[in-house]
């Protein structure tokens, strides 16, 4: 394990972030410097998947001069986070999935490598962590999610202990530890958790498990047809009531779970780790359940960065309160949001951003041109769910949990069946097209190349 370097700026966050200096972007710290004030036509908060795609799609409209658009992000690195499940399965090196953020940004963008202290929507301004103030005509808020490592007692220390069998793929620093723990296990109980509540990429918690299962199967340590006499036994413990939120895919994944002898603990929400004991909360005040483990893959709790709610632009749950279809703020018509920190009631993925960004950009440009915005997002999102080495179930759906399958529409292929072609999309094509096109504003997901 690499030594952890703790970013002192994080001390100011209330979310309890204490893990990676680069995979998490801290937007809520304040430091002192000589404050100044600048104006931009558009300010974009966040240079993750949504912020960077939106910024570059805006530039490609050829309506802006250099520095008309500003982008704010405190991070040094930009990560292809969908690849971290592949790192957890030993299929990729995490170093290959990141780029220096500054190298991805078009020089026509004004880059503020800083966090955000607060947004003042009535004043059309953003105050940066370094005290500088930016005025905007239009604001795009896309800071992503914060991970609350302190939401599970004992998690922080267990993750940082190189000898522990506790890991998570939801972090640059520990995504490779996940595979080490899988390789190291030769007998006992492996538990894979998923919290109650919203996380990014809701399928990832079980992707890691399916790959680990396949790894142990190939190593002769797990027999799906005879789990009770296998050296390793496997449990999926989720805070949710089913394997997946969309009934079509949930049914298939439940079938796989049973077929493969994986124990399912539903509505079991991990709350603490103490040595080799994991404790789960149950609904309705039922007694907590404690389980011994020899390997624990944890998915921490997540939420929107606190400055969103503090700035008065969040909904009850703290996400940027935008219209489900126009992506325009419900109260402030010159504020927009896409990506994980938005209130859009869909599964939070990079695939969702492929459909959200063009809608946001079109509507924002129409509003700037004095027109009515006419583009509507239908909730499209996708989860390329690794079910074993070499196979992916390509879940694609829209609002209402209704399947919207690209290859069914196109070729009549039912995507509920795990396939090798989808595996190569996930492992080879998406990581490539992401850096070759998506971050440049030229990838429209199921629509193919755009702009
Ligand atoms: C996609 O465009 C994309 O972006 C690179 C992904 O990576 C995170 C995806 O997982 C998916 C599913 C898409 C959607 C594109 C197609 C062709 C189905």
PDB file of N, CA, C and O and ligand atoms in Angstrom, residues 80 82 349-352 354 380-384 394-396 406-407 415 425-426 429-431 433-434 438 443-448, ligand 1:
ATOM      1  N   UNK A  80     -10.725   8.237 -14.217  1.00  0.00           N
ATOM      2  CA  UNK A  80     -11.802   7.495 -14.868  1.00  0.00           C
ATOM      3  C   UNK A  80     -12.319   6.499 -13.832  1.00  0.00           C
ATOM      4  O   UNK A  80     -11.866   5.349 -13.751  1.00  0.00           O
ATOM      5  N   UNK A  82     -15.140   4.836 -13.459  1.00  0.00           N
ATOM      6  CA  UNK A  82     -15.761   3.560 -13.840  1.00  0.00           C
ATOM      7  C   UNK A  82     -14.739   2.424 -13.977  1.00  0.00           C
ATOM      8  O   UNK A  82     -15.103   1.246 -13.936  1.00  0.00           O
ATOM      9  N   UNK A 349     -24.078   7.774 -12.913  1.00  0.00           N
ATOM     10  CA  UNK A 349     -23.004   7.127 -13.661  1.00  0.00           C
ATOM     11  C   UNK A 349     -22.436   8.082 -14.702  1.00  0.00           C
ATOM     12  O   UNK A 349     -23.060   9.088 -15.059  1.00  0.00           O
ATOM     13  N   UNK A 350     -21.270   7.738 -15.227  1.00  0.00           N
ATOM     14  CA  UNK A 350     -20.694   8.500 -16.338  1.00  0.00           C
ATOM     15  C   UNK A 350     -21.563   8.349 -17.576  1.00  0.00           C
ATOM     16  O   UNK A 350     -21.685   9.279 -18.381  1.00  0.00           O
ATOM     17  N   UNK A 351     -22.182   7.181 -17.728  1.00  0.00           N
ATOM     18  CA  UNK A 351     -23.069   6.965 -18.877  1.00  0.00           C
ATOM     19  C   UNK A 351     -24.231   7.957 -18.841  1.00  0.00           C
ATOM     20  O   UNK A 351     -24.638   8.486 -19.886  1.00  0.00           O
ATOM     21  N   UNK A 352     -24.763   8.228 -17.651  1.00  0.00           N
ATOM     22  CA  UNK A 352     -25.847   9.214 -17.526  1.00  0.00           C
ATOM     23  C   UNK A 352     -25.375  10.574 -18.031  1.00  0.00           C
ATOM     24  O   UNK A 352     -26.108  11.290 -18.724  1.00  0.00           O
ATOM     25  N   UNK A 354     -23.323  11.192 -20.357  1.00  0.00           N
ATOM     26  CA  UNK A 354     -23.279  11.267 -21.827  1.00  0.00           C
ATOM     27  C   UNK A 354     -24.588  11.829 -22.376  1.00  0.00           C
ATOM     28  O   UNK A 354     -24.599  12.480 -23.416  1.00  0.00           O
ATOM     29  N   UNK A 380     -31.789   8.713 -19.006  1.00  0.00           N
ATOM     30  CA  UNK A 380     -30.915   7.624 -19.474  1.00  0.00           C
ATOM     31  C   UNK A 380     -29.700   7.436 -18.560  1.00  0.00           C
ATOM     32  O   UNK A 380     -29.009   8.391 -18.193  1.00  0.00           O
ATOM     33  N   UNK A 381     -29.447   6.209 -18.233  1.00  0.00           N
ATOM     34  CA  UNK A 381     -28.249   5.854 -17.476  1.00  0.00           C
ATOM     35  C   UNK A 381     -27.918   4.404 -17.818  1.00  0.00           C
ATOM     36  O   UNK A 381     -28.710   3.717 -18.468  1.00  0.00           O
ATOM     37  N   UNK A 382     -26.766   3.967 -17.411  1.00  0.00           N
ATOM     38  CA  UNK A 382     -26.382   2.610 -17.748  1.00  0.00           C
ATOM     39  C   UNK A 382     -25.443   2.054 -16.697  1.00  0.00           C
ATOM     40  O   UNK A 382     -24.731   2.787 -16.017  1.00  0.00           O
ATOM     41  N   UNK A 383     -25.470   0.738 -16.584  1.00  0.00           N
ATOM     42  CA  UNK A 383     -24.577   0.068 -15.665  1.00  0.00           C
ATOM     43  C   UNK A 383     -24.031  -1.172 -16.366  1.00  0.00           C
ATOM     44  O   UNK A 383     -24.734  -2.177 -16.468  1.00  0.00           O
ATOM     45  N   UNK A 384     -22.830  -1.092 -16.910  1.00  0.00           N
ATOM     46  CA  UNK A 384     -22.245  -2.304 -17.499  1.00  0.00           C
ATOM     47  C   UNK A 384     -21.787  -3.222 -16.359  1.00  0.00           C
ATOM     48  O   UNK A 384     -20.758  -2.998 -15.757  1.00  0.00           O
ATOM     49  N   UNK A 394     -25.263  -5.580 -19.776  1.00  0.00           N
ATOM     50  CA  UNK A 394     -25.291  -4.136 -20.034  1.00  0.00           C
ATOM     51  C   UNK A 394     -26.678  -3.571 -19.731  1.00  0.00           C
ATOM     52  O   UNK A 394     -27.540  -3.483 -20.604  1.00  0.00           O
ATOM     53  N   UNK A 395     -26.866  -3.194 -18.453  1.00  0.00           N
ATOM     54  CA  UNK A 395     -28.136  -2.575 -18.058  1.00  0.00           C
ATOM     55  C   UNK A 395     -28.169  -1.147 -18.595  1.00  0.00           C
ATOM     56  O   UNK A 395     -27.221  -0.388 -18.403  1.00  0.00           O
ATOM     57  N   UNK A 396     -29.223  -0.790 -19.275  1.00  0.00           N
ATOM     58  CA  UNK A 396     -29.435   0.589 -19.734  1.00  0.00           C
ATOM     59  C   UNK A 396     -30.903   0.918 -19.506  1.00  0.00           C
ATOM     60  O   UNK A 396     -31.780   0.164 -19.952  1.00  0.00           O
ATOM     61  N   UNK A 406     -29.633   0.167 -25.983  1.00  0.00           N
ATOM     62  CA  UNK A 406     -29.077   0.594 -27.267  1.00  0.00           C
ATOM     63  C   UNK A 406     -29.039  -0.543 -28.290  1.00  0.00           C
ATOM     64  O   UNK A 406     -29.438  -0.370 -29.430  1.00  0.00           O
ATOM     65  N   UNK A 407     -28.574  -1.710 -27.852  1.00  0.00           N
ATOM     66  CA  UNK A 407     -28.357  -2.790 -28.816  1.00  0.00           C
ATOM     67  C   UNK A 407     -29.612  -3.628 -29.052  1.00  0.00           C
ATOM     68  O   UNK A 407     -29.693  -4.367 -30.018  1.00  0.00           O
ATOM     69  N   UNK A 415     -30.332  -7.272 -23.648  1.00  0.00           N
ATOM     70  CA  UNK A 415     -29.099  -6.997 -22.898  1.00  0.00           C
ATOM     71  C   UNK A 415     -29.076  -7.582 -21.482  1.00  0.00           C
ATOM     72  O   UNK A 415     -28.080  -7.435 -20.772  1.00  0.00           O
ATOM     73  N   UNK A 425     -16.696  -3.747 -24.405  1.00  0.00           N
ATOM     74  CA  UNK A 425     -17.119  -2.333 -24.328  1.00  0.00           C
ATOM     75  C   UNK A 425     -16.648  -1.745 -22.998  1.00  0.00           C
ATOM     76  O   UNK A 425     -16.042  -0.684 -22.944  1.00  0.00           O
ATOM     77  N   UNK A 426     -16.959  -2.455 -21.924  1.00  0.00           N
ATOM     78  CA  UNK A 426     -16.652  -1.974 -20.562  1.00  0.00           C
ATOM     79  C   UNK A 426     -15.140  -1.868 -20.326  1.00  0.00           C
ATOM     80  O   UNK A 426     -14.642  -0.876 -19.790  1.00  0.00           O
ATOM     81  N   UNK A 429     -13.350  -0.425 -24.657  1.00  0.00           N
ATOM     82  CA  UNK A 429     -13.856   0.695 -25.448  1.00  0.00           C
ATOM     83  C   UNK A 429     -14.203   1.920 -24.597  1.00  0.00           C
ATOM     84  O   UNK A 429     -13.772   3.038 -24.920  1.00  0.00           O
ATOM     85  N   UNK A 430     -14.963   1.760 -23.521  1.00  0.00           N
ATOM     86  CA  UNK A 430     -15.380   2.938 -22.749  1.00  0.00           C
ATOM     87  C   UNK A 430     -14.197   3.710 -22.148  1.00  0.00           C
ATOM     88  O   UNK A 430     -14.165   4.941 -22.244  1.00  0.00           O
ATOM     89  N   UNK A 431     -13.205   3.016 -21.558  1.00  0.00           N
ATOM     90  CA  UNK A 431     -12.057   3.796 -21.044  1.00  0.00           C
ATOM     91  C   UNK A 431     -11.336   4.557 -22.162  1.00  0.00           C
ATOM     92  O   UNK A 431     -10.887   5.681 -21.971  1.00  0.00           O
ATOM     93  N   UNK A 433     -12.707   5.582 -25.201  1.00  0.00           N
ATOM     94  CA  UNK A 433     -13.510   6.672 -25.771  1.00  0.00           C
ATOM     95  C   UNK A 433     -13.678   7.806 -24.752  1.00  0.00           C
ATOM     96  O   UNK A 433     -13.852   8.969 -25.123  1.00  0.00           O
ATOM     97  N   UNK A 434     -13.584   7.466 -23.485  1.00  0.00           N
ATOM     98  CA  UNK A 434     -13.713   8.489 -22.445  1.00  0.00           C
ATOM     99  C   UNK A 434     -12.632   9.559 -22.609  1.00  0.00           C
ATOM    100  O   UNK A 434     -12.921  10.745 -22.705  1.00  0.00           O
ATOM    101  N   UNK A 438     -14.868  11.711 -24.819  1.00  0.00           N
ATOM    102  CA  UNK A 438     -15.887  12.238 -23.897  1.00  0.00           C
ATOM    103  C   UNK A 438     -15.408  13.482 -23.153  1.00  0.00           C
ATOM    104  O   UNK A 438     -16.122  14.475 -23.064  1.00  0.00           O
ATOM    105  N   UNK A 443     -18.353  12.990 -27.299  1.00  0.00           N
ATOM    106  CA  UNK A 443     -18.946  11.661 -27.170  1.00  0.00           C
ATOM    107  C   UNK A 443     -20.347  11.777 -26.572  1.00  0.00           C
ATOM    108  O   UNK A 443     -20.512  12.372 -25.503  1.00  0.00           O
ATOM    109  N   UNK A 444     -21.333  11.210 -27.264  1.00  0.00           N
ATOM    110  CA  UNK A 444     -22.725  11.289 -26.820  1.00  0.00           C
ATOM    111  C   UNK A 444     -23.276   9.960 -26.348  1.00  0.00           C
ATOM    112  O   UNK A 444     -24.484   9.742 -26.384  1.00  0.00           O
ATOM    113  N   UNK A 445     -22.406   9.057 -25.873  1.00  0.00           N
ATOM    114  CA  UNK A 445     -22.889   7.774 -25.346  1.00  0.00           C
ATOM    115  C   UNK A 445     -23.604   6.982 -26.422  1.00  0.00           C
ATOM    116  O   UNK A 445     -23.054   6.768 -27.514  1.00  0.00           O
ATOM    117  N   UNK A 446     -24.852   6.567 -26.155  1.00  0.00           N
ATOM    118  CA  UNK A 446     -25.589   5.761 -27.133  1.00  0.00           C
ATOM    119  C   UNK A 446     -25.777   6.476 -28.470  1.00  0.00           C
ATOM    120  O   UNK A 446     -26.013   5.821 -29.486  1.00  0.00           O
ATOM    121  N   UNK A 447     -25.669   7.776 -28.487  1.00  0.00           N
ATOM    122  CA  UNK A 447     -25.803   8.517 -29.761  1.00  0.00           C
ATOM    123  C   UNK A 447     -24.508   8.488 -30.571  1.00  0.00           C
ATOM    124  O   UNK A 447     -24.458   8.997 -31.693  1.00  0.00           O
ATOM    125  N   UNK A 448     -23.436   7.973 -29.972  1.00  0.00           N
ATOM    126  CA  UNK A 448     -22.153   7.934 -30.683  1.00  0.00           C
ATOM    127  C   UNK A 448     -21.444   9.271 -30.611  1.00  0.00           C
ATOM    128  O   UNK A 448     -21.607  10.022 -29.652  1.00  0.00           O
TER     129      UNK A 448
HETATM  130  C1  LIG B   1     -20.924   5.334 -22.363  1.00  0.00           C
HETATM  131  O1  LIG B   1     -20.994   6.119 -23.294  1.00  0.00           O
HETATM  132  C2  LIG B   1     -19.862   5.427 -21.450  1.00  0.00           C
HETATM  133  O2  LIG B   1     -18.977   6.455 -21.570  1.00  0.00           O
HETATM  134  C3  LIG B   1     -17.722   6.318 -21.924  1.00  0.00           C
HETATM  135  C4  LIG B   1     -19.739   4.510 -20.431  1.00  0.00           C
HETATM  136  O3  LIG B   1     -18.644   4.561 -19.628  1.00  0.00           O
HETATM  137  C5  LIG B   1     -18.749   4.915 -18.366  1.00  0.00           C
HETATM  138  C6  LIG B   1     -20.738   3.496 -20.252  1.00  0.00           C
HETATM  139  O4  LIG B   1     -20.647   2.726 -19.324  1.00  0.00           O
HETATM  140  C7  LIG B   1     -21.826   3.420 -21.167  1.00  0.00           C
HETATM  141  C8  LIG B   1     -22.843   2.331 -20.967  1.00  0.00           C
HETATM  142  C9  LIG B   1     -21.931   4.320 -22.215  1.00  0.00           C
HETATM  143  C10 LIG B   1     -23.087   4.267 -23.184  1.00  0.00           C
HETATM  144  C11 LIG B   1     -22.682   3.962 -24.579  1.00  0.00           C
HETATM  145  C12 LIG B   1     -23.105   2.939 -25.312  1.00  0.00           C
HETATM  146  C13 LIG B   1     -22.559   2.757 -26.685  1.00  0.00           C
HETATM  147  C14 LIG B   1     -24.076   1.929 -24.837  1.00  0.00           C
END
